[in-house]
mmCIF file of C-alpha atoms (C1' of nucleotides) in Angstrom:
data_model
loop_
_atom_site.group_PDB
_atom_site.id
_atom_site.type_symbol
_atom_site.label_atom_id
_atom_site.label_comp_id
_atom_site.label_asym_id
_atom_site.label_seq_id
_atom_site.Cartn_x
_atom_site.Cartn_y
_atom_site.Cartn_z
ATOM 1 C CA UNK A 1092 -1.586 -33.393 -20.356
ATOM 2 C CA UNK A 1093 -2.941 -31.176 -17.626
ATOM 3 C CA UNK A 1094 -3.583 -27.485 -17.825
ATOM 4 C CA UNK A 1095 -0.243 -26.325 -16.440
ATOM 5 C CA UNK A 1096 1.685 -28.220 -19.037
ATOM 6 C CA UNK A 1097 -0.513 -27.032 -21.863
ATOM 7 C CA UNK A 1098 -0.054 -23.489 -20.637
ATOM 8 C CA UNK A 1099 3.704 -23.872 -20.567
ATOM 9 C CA UNK A 1100 3.867 -25.535 -23.944
ATOM 10 C CA UNK A 1101 1.552 -23.167 -25.709
ATOM 11 C CA UNK A 1102 2.840 -20.030 -24.078
ATOM 12 C CA UNK A 1103 -0.362 -18.751 -22.567
ATOM 13 C CA UNK A 1104 -1.507 -18.560 -18.980
ATOM 14 C CA UNK A 1105 -3.568 -21.123 -17.168
ATOM 15 C CA UNK A 1106 -6.174 -18.463 -16.669
ATOM 16 C CA UNK A 1107 -6.357 -17.860 -20.397
ATOM 17 C CA UNK A 1108 -6.922 -21.552 -21.081
ATOM 18 C CA UNK A 1109 -9.820 -21.690 -18.643
ATOM 19 C CA UNK A 1110 -11.168 -18.581 -20.273
ATOM 20 C CA UNK A 1111 -10.938 -20.189 -23.705
ATOM 21 C CA UNK A 1112 -12.923 -23.120 -22.432
ATOM 22 C CA UNK A 1113 -15.495 -20.805 -20.940
ATOM 23 C CA UNK A 1114 -15.825 -19.135 -24.327
ATOM 24 C CA UNK A 1115 -16.218 -22.449 -26.083
ATOM 25 C CA UNK A 1116 -12.909 -22.279 -27.897
ATOM 26 C CA UNK A 1117 -11.175 -25.168 -26.223
ATOM 27 C CA UNK A 1118 -12.579 -28.372 -24.856
ATOM 28 C CA UNK A 1119 -11.063 -30.523 -22.169
ATOM 29 C CA UNK A 1120 -11.611 -34.033 -20.958
ATOM 30 C CA UNK A 1121 -12.262 -34.071 -17.284
ATOM 31 C CA UNK A 1122 -10.798 -36.675 -14.988
ATOM 32 C CA UNK A 1123 -12.939 -38.125 -12.226
ATOM 33 C CA UNK A 1124 -11.834 -35.435 -9.836
ATOM 34 C CA UNK A 1125 -12.633 -32.697 -12.305
ATOM 35 C CA UNK A 1126 -9.186 -31.928 -13.593
ATOM 36 C CA UNK A 1127 -8.807 -30.943 -17.215
ATOM 37 C CA UNK A 1128 -6.838 -33.159 -19.541
ATOM 38 C CA UNK A 1129 -5.846 -32.201 -23.045
ATOM 39 C CA UNK A 1130 -4.555 -34.175 -26.000
ATOM 40 C CA UNK A 1131 -1.335 -33.257 -27.751
ATOM 41 C CA UNK A 1132 -3.306 -31.440 -30.393
ATOM 42 C CA UNK A 1133 -4.296 -28.914 -27.754
ATOM 43 C CA UNK A 1134 -1.025 -27.092 -28.206
ATOM 44 C CA UNK A 1135 -1.673 -26.543 -31.867
ATOM 45 C CA UNK A 1136 -5.224 -25.542 -31.173
ATOM 46 C CA UNK A 1137 -4.171 -22.903 -28.689
ATOM 47 C CA UNK A 1138 -1.695 -21.541 -31.209
ATOM 48 C CA UNK A 1139 -4.478 -21.288 -33.718
ATOM 49 C CA UNK A 1140 -6.662 -19.456 -31.239
ATOM 50 C CA UNK A 1141 -3.852 -17.054 -30.483
ATOM 51 C CA UNK A 1142 -3.322 -16.402 -34.151
ATOM 52 C CA UNK A 1143 -6.946 -15.488 -34.612
ATOM 53 C CA UNK A 1144 -6.920 -13.290 -31.530
ATOM 54 C CA UNK A 1145 -3.859 -11.547 -32.914
ATOM 55 C CA UNK A 1146 -5.778 -10.923 -36.108
ATOM 56 C CA UNK A 1147 -8.316 -8.989 -34.116
ATOM 57 C CA UNK A 1148 -11.111 -11.541 -33.969
ATOM 58 C CA UNK A 1149 -13.268 -11.645 -30.888
ATOM 59 C CA UNK A 1150 -13.748 -14.840 -28.928
ATOM 60 C CA UNK A 1151 -17.274 -15.088 -30.247
ATOM 61 C CA UNK A 1152 -16.133 -14.875 -33.836
ATOM 62 C CA UNK A 1153 -13.379 -17.364 -33.194
ATOM 63 C CA UNK A 1154 -15.876 -19.736 -31.651
ATOM 64 C CA UNK A 1155 -17.953 -19.494 -34.787
ATOM 65 C CA UNK A 1156 -15.081 -20.074 -37.165
ATOM 66 C CA UNK A 1157 -12.962 -22.611 -35.336
ATOM 67 C CA UNK A 1158 -15.079 -25.629 -36.200
ATOM 68 C CA UNK A 1159 -14.793 -24.998 -39.898
ATOM 69 C CA UNK A 1160 -11.130 -24.127 -39.670
ATOM 70 C CA UNK A 1161 -10.435 -27.366 -37.870
ATOM 71 C CA UNK A 1162 -12.859 -29.659 -39.605
ATOM 72 C CA UNK A 1163 -12.488 -27.961 -42.981
ATOM 73 C CA UNK A 1164 -16.211 -27.882 -43.291
ATOM 74 C CA UNK A 1165 -18.302 -24.840 -43.792
ATOM 75 C CA UNK A 1166 -21.866 -23.807 -44.143
ATOM 76 C CA UNK A 1167 -22.776 -20.917 -46.411
ATOM 77 C CA UNK A 1168 -22.970 -18.698 -43.341
ATOM 78 C CA UNK A 1169 -19.583 -19.632 -42.042
ATOM 79 C CA UNK A 1170 -18.143 -19.225 -45.515
ATOM 80 C CA UNK A 1171 -19.503 -15.713 -45.651
ATOM 81 C CA UNK A 1172 -17.973 -15.121 -42.265
ATOM 82 C CA UNK A 1173 -14.638 -16.447 -43.397
ATOM 83 C CA UNK A 1174 -14.701 -14.165 -46.398
ATOM 84 C CA UNK A 1175 -15.649 -11.194 -44.291
ATOM 85 C CA UNK A 1176 -12.875 -11.794 -41.802
ATOM 86 C CA UNK A 1177 -10.398 -12.405 -44.552
ATOM 87 C CA UNK A 1178 -11.316 -9.107 -46.156
ATOM 88 C CA UNK A 1179 -11.156 -7.332 -42.851
ATOM 89 C CA UNK A 1180 -7.675 -8.657 -42.288
ATOM 90 C CA UNK A 1181 -6.714 -7.590 -45.778
ATOM 91 C CA UNK A 1182 -7.937 -4.098 -45.052
ATOM 92 C CA UNK A 1183 -6.079 -4.121 -41.792
ATOM 93 C CA UNK A 1184 -2.900 -5.103 -43.552
ATOM 94 C CA UNK A 1185 -3.403 -2.326 -46.063
ATOM 95 C CA UNK A 1186 -3.940 0.226 -43.324
ATOM 96 C CA UNK A 1187 -0.932 -0.961 -41.389
ATOM 97 C CA UNK A 1188 1.156 -0.804 -44.514
ATOM 98 C CA UNK A 1189 0.168 2.796 -45.071
ATOM 99 C CA UNK A 1190 0.943 3.593 -41.461
ATOM 100 C CA UNK A 1191 4.313 1.938 -41.721
ATOM 101 C CA UNK A 1192 5.121 3.811 -44.910
ATOM 102 C CA UNK A 1193 4.155 7.018 -43.246
ATOM 103 C CA UNK A 1194 6.383 6.275 -40.300
ATOM 104 C CA UNK A 1195 9.152 5.489 -42.744
ATOM 105 C CA UNK A 1196 8.638 8.854 -44.347
ATOM 106 C CA UNK A 1197 8.805 10.521 -40.980
ATOM 107 C CA UNK A 1198 11.945 8.654 -40.117
ATOM 108 C CA UNK A 1199 13.481 9.635 -43.413
ATOM 109 C CA UNK A 1200 12.516 13.278 -43.096
ATOM 110 C CA UNK A 1201 13.752 13.630 -39.563
ATOM 111 C CA UNK A 1202 16.780 11.524 -40.108
ATOM 112 C CA UNK A 1203 18.621 12.148 -43.317
ATOM 113 C CA UNK A 1204 18.483 15.698 -44.602
ATOM 114 C CA UNK A 1205 19.623 18.781 -42.801
ATOM 115 C CA UNK A 1206 16.337 19.166 -41.045
ATOM 116 C CA UNK A 1207 18.252 20.075 -37.981
ATOM 117 C CA UNK A 1208 18.139 18.615 -34.534
ATOM 118 C CA UNK A 1209 19.015 15.067 -35.266
ATOM 119 C CA UNK A 1210 22.343 14.053 -33.963
ATOM 120 C CA UNK A 1211 23.068 10.420 -34.153
ATOM 121 C CA UNK A 1212 25.338 10.767 -31.210
ATOM 122 C CA UNK A 1213 24.302 7.536 -29.637
ATOM 123 C CA UNK A 1214 24.674 8.153 -26.000
ATOM 124 C CA UNK A 1215 22.480 5.507 -24.511
ATOM 125 C CA UNK A 1216 21.368 2.846 -26.873
ATOM 126 C CA UNK A 1217 20.344 0.675 -23.975
ATOM 127 C CA UNK A 1218 16.990 2.365 -23.774
ATOM 128 C CA UNK A 1219 14.982 -0.639 -24.653
ATOM 129 C CA UNK A 1220 11.711 0.221 -26.233
ATOM 130 C CA UNK A 1221 8.991 -1.296 -24.158
ATOM 131 C CA UNK A 1222 6.240 -1.153 -26.631
ATOM 132 C CA UNK A 1223 3.123 -3.125 -26.159
ATOM 133 C CA UNK B 604 -14.598 24.917 -35.951
ATOM 134 C CA UNK B 605 -16.172 23.628 -32.777
ATOM 135 C CA UNK B 606 -15.974 20.129 -31.396
ATOM 136 C CA UNK B 607 -19.180 18.824 -32.947
ATOM 137 C CA UNK B 608 -18.096 19.735 -36.426
ATOM 138 C CA UNK B 609 -14.641 18.306 -35.960
ATOM 139 C CA UNK B 610 -16.223 15.102 -34.716
ATOM 140 C CA UNK B 611 -18.484 14.909 -37.739
ATOM 141 C CA UNK B 612 -15.743 15.711 -40.178
ATOM 142 C CA UNK B 613 -13.176 13.404 -38.723
ATOM 143 C CA UNK B 614 -15.536 10.578 -38.000
ATOM 144 C CA UNK B 615 -14.929 10.169 -34.298
ATOM 145 C CA UNK B 616 -17.129 10.962 -31.342
ATOM 146 C CA UNK B 617 -17.115 14.169 -29.375
ATOM 147 C CA UNK B 618 -16.203 12.146 -26.347
ATOM 148 C CA UNK B 619 -13.179 10.749 -28.106
ATOM 149 C CA UNK B 620 -11.939 14.220 -29.031
ATOM 150 C CA UNK B 621 -12.150 15.360 -25.433
ATOM 151 C CA UNK B 622 -10.301 12.239 -24.463
ATOM 152 C CA UNK B 623 -7.569 12.945 -26.995
ATOM 153 C CA UNK B 624 -7.135 16.364 -25.501
ATOM 154 C CA UNK B 625 -6.978 14.885 -22.030
ATOM 155 C CA UNK B 626 -4.238 12.561 -23.227
ATOM 156 C CA UNK B 627 -2.291 15.396 -24.773
ATOM 157 C CA UNK B 628 -2.856 14.301 -28.348
ATOM 158 C CA UNK B 629 -4.954 17.181 -29.527
ATOM 159 C CA UNK B 630 -4.923 20.791 -28.486
ATOM 160 C CA UNK B 631 -7.773 23.243 -28.742
ATOM 161 C CA UNK B 632 -8.095 26.978 -28.525
ATOM 162 C CA UNK B 633 -10.663 27.943 -25.965
ATOM 163 C CA UNK B 634 -13.121 30.726 -26.548
ATOM 164 C CA UNK B 635 -13.908 33.099 -23.706
ATOM 165 C CA UNK B 636 -16.736 30.905 -22.547
ATOM 166 C CA UNK B 637 -14.561 27.822 -22.566
ATOM 167 C CA UNK B 638 -15.623 26.209 -25.794
ATOM 168 C CA UNK B 639 -13.033 24.395 -27.852
ATOM 169 C CA UNK B 640 -12.138 25.714 -31.279
ATOM 170 C CA UNK B 641 -10.022 23.835 -33.759
ATOM 171 C CA UNK B 642 -8.245 24.875 -36.935
ATOM 172 C CA UNK B 643 -8.859 23.083 -40.209
ATOM 173 C CA UNK B 644 -5.753 21.048 -39.659
ATOM 174 C CA UNK B 645 -7.500 19.380 -36.757
ATOM 175 C CA UNK B 646 -9.258 17.016 -39.103
ATOM 176 C CA UNK B 647 -6.021 15.744 -40.505
ATOM 177 C CA UNK B 648 -4.542 15.502 -37.063
ATOM 178 C CA UNK B 649 -7.383 13.370 -35.809
ATOM 179 C CA UNK B 650 -7.000 11.114 -38.810
ATOM 180 C CA UNK B 651 -3.349 10.734 -37.967
ATOM 181 C CA UNK B 652 -4.197 9.886 -34.387
ATOM 182 C CA UNK B 653 -6.690 7.312 -35.560
ATOM 183 C CA UNK B 654 -4.157 5.799 -37.871
ATOM 184 C CA UNK B 655 -1.719 5.344 -35.038
ATOM 185 C CA UNK B 656 -4.406 3.913 -32.775
ATOM 186 C CA UNK B 657 -5.301 1.472 -35.510
ATOM 187 C CA UNK B 658 -1.674 0.442 -35.648
ATOM 188 C CA UNK B 659 -1.915 -0.591 -32.033
ATOM 189 C CA UNK B 660 -0.119 2.302 -30.422
ATOM 190 C CA UNK B 661 -1.266 3.432 -27.013
ATOM 191 C CA UNK B 662 -2.227 7.022 -26.346
ATOM 192 C CA UNK B 663 0.941 7.473 -24.371
ATOM 193 C CA UNK B 664 3.101 6.280 -27.228
ATOM 194 C CA UNK B 665 1.187 8.426 -29.662
ATOM 195 C CA UNK B 666 1.689 11.422 -27.435
ATOM 196 C CA UNK B 667 5.399 10.770 -27.497
ATOM 197 C CA UNK B 668 5.618 10.376 -31.237
ATOM 198 C CA UNK B 669 3.121 12.919 -32.517
ATOM 199 C CA UNK B 670 5.361 15.934 -32.081
ATOM 200 C CA UNK B 671 8.080 14.466 -34.225
ATOM 201 C CA UNK B 672 5.640 13.141 -36.769
ATOM 202 C CA UNK B 673 4.114 16.555 -37.140
ATOM 203 C CA UNK B 674 7.155 18.727 -36.760
ATOM 204 C CA UNK B 675 9.507 16.308 -38.471
ATOM 205 C CA UNK B 676 11.916 16.683 -35.639
ATOM 206 C CA UNK B 677 13.229 13.899 -33.525
ATOM 207 C CA UNK B 678 15.508 13.282 -30.649
ATOM 208 C CA UNK B 679 17.586 10.120 -30.512
ATOM 209 C CA UNK B 680 15.033 8.655 -28.111
ATOM 210 C CA UNK B 681 12.072 9.377 -30.294
ATOM 211 C CA UNK B 682 13.947 8.059 -33.296
ATOM 212 C CA UNK B 683 14.543 4.816 -31.480
ATOM 213 C CA UNK B 684 10.891 4.759 -30.625
ATOM 214 C CA UNK B 685 9.922 5.355 -34.215
ATOM 215 C CA UNK B 686 12.110 2.500 -35.332
ATOM 216 C CA UNK B 687 10.740 0.210 -32.682
ATOM 217 C CA UNK B 688 7.145 0.966 -33.582
ATOM 218 C CA UNK B 689 7.868 0.642 -37.240
ATOM 219 C CA UNK B 690 9.363 -2.779 -36.676
ATOM 220 C CA UNK B 691 6.477 -3.813 -34.476
ATOM 221 C CA UNK B 692 4.056 -2.836 -37.207
ATOM 222 C CA UNK B 693 6.118 -4.757 -39.718
ATOM 223 C CA UNK B 694 5.920 -7.837 -37.552
ATOM 224 C CA UNK B 695 2.224 -7.325 -37.143
ATOM 225 C CA UNK B 696 1.789 -7.130 -40.894
ATOM 226 C CA UNK B 697 3.761 -10.319 -41.315
ATOM 227 C CA UNK B 698 1.635 -12.139 -38.755
ATOM 228 C CA UNK B 699 -1.572 -10.893 -40.286
ATOM 229 C CA UNK B 700 -0.398 -11.957 -43.700
ATOM 230 C CA UNK B 701 0.196 -15.466 -42.468
ATOM 231 C CA UNK B 702 -3.195 -15.511 -40.812
ATOM 232 C CA UNK B 703 -4.863 -14.311 -43.969
ATOM 233 C CA UNK B 704 -3.082 -16.918 -46.032
ATOM 234 C CA UNK B 705 -4.222 -19.561 -43.633
ATOM 235 C CA UNK B 706 -7.791 -18.374 -43.859
ATOM 236 C CA UNK B 707 -7.458 -18.453 -47.613
ATOM 237 C CA UNK B 708 -6.324 -22.026 -47.405
ATOM 238 C CA UNK B 709 -9.290 -22.891 -45.230
ATOM 239 C CA UNK B 710 -11.638 -21.177 -47.623
ATOM 240 C CA UNK B 711 -10.102 -23.042 -50.499
ATOM 241 C CA UNK B 712 -10.279 -26.380 -48.741
ATOM 242 C CA UNK B 713 -13.855 -25.989 -47.627
ATOM 243 C CA UNK B 714 -15.017 -24.300 -50.742
ATOM 244 C CA UNK B 715 -13.567 -26.142 -53.659
ATOM 245 C CA UNK B 716 -15.686 -28.779 -55.373
ATOM 246 C CA UNK B 717 -14.628 -32.009 -53.782
ATOM 247 C CA UNK B 718 -13.581 -30.607 -50.467
ATOM 248 C CA UNK B 719 -10.832 -33.099 -50.163
ATOM 249 C CA UNK B 720 -9.348 -31.827 -46.967
ATOM 250 C CA UNK B 721 -6.237 -30.147 -48.184
ATOM 251 C CA UNK B 722 -3.848 -30.184 -45.340
ATOM 252 C CA UNK B 723 -2.845 -26.927 -43.898
ATOM 253 C CA UNK B 724 0.498 -26.664 -42.305
ATOM 254 C CA UNK B 725 0.762 -24.524 -39.277
ATOM 255 C CA UNK B 726 4.197 -24.446 -37.954
ATOM 256 C CA UNK B 727 4.580 -20.745 -37.731
ATOM 257 C CA UNK B 728 1.868 -19.652 -35.414
ATOM 258 C CA UNK B 729 1.873 -17.353 -32.462
ATOM 259 C CA UNK B 730 3.694 -14.363 -33.663
ATOM 260 C CA UNK B 731 2.837 -12.275 -30.748
ATOM 261 C CA UNK B 732 1.403 -9.006 -31.661
ATOM 262 C CA UNK B 733 -1.814 -7.626 -30.609
ATOM 263 C CA UNK B 734 -3.907 -4.882 -31.827
ATOM 264 C CA UNK B 735 -5.685 -2.286 -29.994
ATOM 265 C "C1'" DC C 637 -36.896 36.674 -26.050
ATOM 266 C "C1'" DT C 638 -37.144 31.950 -25.939
ATOM 267 C "C1'" DA C 639 -36.542 27.308 -26.950
ATOM 268 C "C1'" DA C 640 -33.699 24.050 -29.086
ATOM 269 C "C1'" DA C 641 -29.270 22.523 -30.009
ATOM 270 C "C1'" DA C 642 -24.582 22.327 -28.883
ATOM 271 C "C1'" DC C 643 -21.186 22.689 -25.443
ATOM 272 C "C1'" DC C 644 -19.027 22.317 -20.727
ATOM 273 C "C1'" DT C 645 -17.156 19.413 -16.563
ATOM 274 C "C1'" DG C 646 -17.297 15.450 -13.760
ATOM 275 C "C1'" DA C 647 -18.198 10.986 -12.843
ATOM 276 C "C1'" DC C 648 -19.715 6.391 -13.248
ATOM 277 C "C1'" DA C 649 -20.542 2.340 -16.752
ATOM 278 C "C1'" DT C 650 -18.911 -0.738 -20.345
ATOM 279 C "C1'" DT C 651 -16.286 -4.226 -22.938
ATOM 280 C "C1'" DG C 652 -12.726 -7.991 -23.548
ATOM 281 C "C1'" DA C 653 -9.195 -10.747 -22.246
ATOM 282 C "C1'" DC C 654 -7.337 -11.777 -18.975
ATOM 283 C "C1'" DG C 655 -4.751 -11.140 -13.588
ATOM 284 C "C1'" DT C 656 -5.188 -12.215 -8.969
ATOM 285 C "C1'" DC C 657 -6.805 -13.923 -4.751
ATOM 286 C "C1'" DA C 658 -9.374 -17.017 -1.567
ATOM 287 C "C1'" DG C 659 -10.648 -21.319 0.030
ATOM 288 C "C1'" DA C 660 -10.833 -26.212 -0.920
ATOM 289 C "C1'" DG C 661 -9.521 -30.468 -2.999
ATOM 290 C "C1'" DG C 662 -6.141 -33.707 -5.644
ATOM 291 C "C1'" DC C 663 -1.626 -36.245 -6.389
ATOM 292 C "C1'" DA C 664 3.143 -38.048 -6.304
ATOM 293 C "C1'" DA C 665 7.221 -38.357 -3.055
ATOM 294 C "C1'" DG C 666 9.545 -39.126 1.033
ATOM 295 C "C1'" DC D 1281 0.830 -39.388 6.489
ATOM 296 C "C1'" DT D 1282 2.249 -35.191 5.574
ATOM 297 C "C1'" DT D 1283 4.407 -31.894 2.642
ATOM 298 C "C1'" DG D 1284 4.249 -29.224 -1.378
ATOM 299 C "C1'" DC D 1285 2.812 -28.324 -5.825
ATOM 300 C "C1'" DC D 1286 -1.034 -28.478 -8.987
ATOM 301 C "C1'" DT D 1287 -5.736 -27.898 -9.860
ATOM 302 C "C1'" DC D 1288 -10.590 -26.545 -9.033
ATOM 303 C "C1'" DT D 1289 -14.501 -22.849 -8.801
ATOM 304 C "C1'" DG D 1290 -16.002 -18.312 -8.021
ATOM 305 C "C1'" DA D 1291 -15.499 -13.702 -7.806
ATOM 306 C "C1'" DC D 1292 -13.570 -9.286 -7.912
ATOM 307 C "C1'" DG D 1293 -9.705 -6.227 -10.113
ATOM 308 C "C1'" DT D 1294 -7.493 -4.113 -14.270
ATOM 309 C "C1'" DC D 1295 -6.650 -1.341 -18.301
ATOM 310 C "C1'" DA D 1296 -7.780 1.555 -22.384
ATOM 311 C "C1'" DA D 1297 -10.810 3.897 -25.098
ATOM 312 C "C1'" DT D 1298 -14.720 5.232 -25.110
ATOM 313 C "C1'" DG D 1299 -20.299 5.473 -23.845
ATOM 314 C "C1'" DT D 1300 -23.562 7.594 -21.075
ATOM 315 C "C1'" DC D 1301 -25.758 10.429 -17.812
ATOM 316 C "C1'" DA D 1302 -26.424 14.531 -14.859
ATOM 317 C "C1'" DG D 1303 -26.722 19.260 -14.224
ATOM 318 C "C1'" DG D 1304 -25.395 23.579 -15.911
ATOM 319 C "C1'" DT D 1305 -23.874 27.302 -19.590
ATOM 320 C "C1'" DT D 1306 -23.566 29.058 -24.392
ATOM 321 C "C1'" DT D 1307 -24.868 29.600 -29.027
ATOM 322 C "C1'" DT D 1308 -28.147 29.712 -32.593
ATOM 323 C "C1'" DA D 1309 -32.674 29.816 -34.959
ATOM 324 C "C1'" DG D 1310 -37.158 31.580 -35.110
#
DNA sequence: CTAAAACCTGACATTGACGTCAGAGGCAAG
DNA sequence: CTTGCCTCTGACGTCAATGTCAGGTTTTAG
């Protein structure tokens, strides 16, 4: 498939795919005229890349780890890297959990008791929260 | 205390503290000559700010939520915001957990004796969430 | 008193993962 | 063959949270 289709199917932009290639995360077969062509497995690969990005890894780190994630092969160095990233993610989860619990506490304290001020008179629930 | 001490004690840079003030996250009493002075509670406040940054909130969002986190008071809007951020963090934790489990599987498959290529299912990728 | 250290404001630089635009070429359909 | 969409490369723009530097004032130590 060509780049537009891969973009559509994997949910990222065409620009992002070219960027991934530039960073050595995603390879493409080039047709005679220079157009990129990807195998079906490209979709899965892009999802994997996105997952690692979402975990806070940089493109450089991803480039280092992708081969051993895909090929299930690792050198001692890459194993150390895998462990380090795993632990970092663990720590991140722990921190996020504490943050969430703290937010829960705030919600509870401002919401339930007679701490004043909080009227659940829902007047405009349509205020969609545009986070992110 | 002055800004240098707060920076040292809270573990962030002086530049960052000035930035927090600029963004309305951190207030300072000014001495006659214009120098910032912070109460002891500033340390805790900066830690709180850092925690929220680490959870992926933007300075604008933090500015909106800090008052009700500190004062335990919330308007219906801020409550909705709190819920939304809490849920976002929950989703982020879930995604990170899946990523960590996948890394664990990779580690196991590349690390165990006869690295017999244990297959790793990845059907559930791309839980959008980003961090920082 | 003086020099060093800390502080001030203001402004430009940086980093990462893209967005966006320009100008040119490729490809299937009518 | 031309129309219209897709793709190419290259390059500059963006955004957020700082880093860094300049040039000047304040505080502190000796």
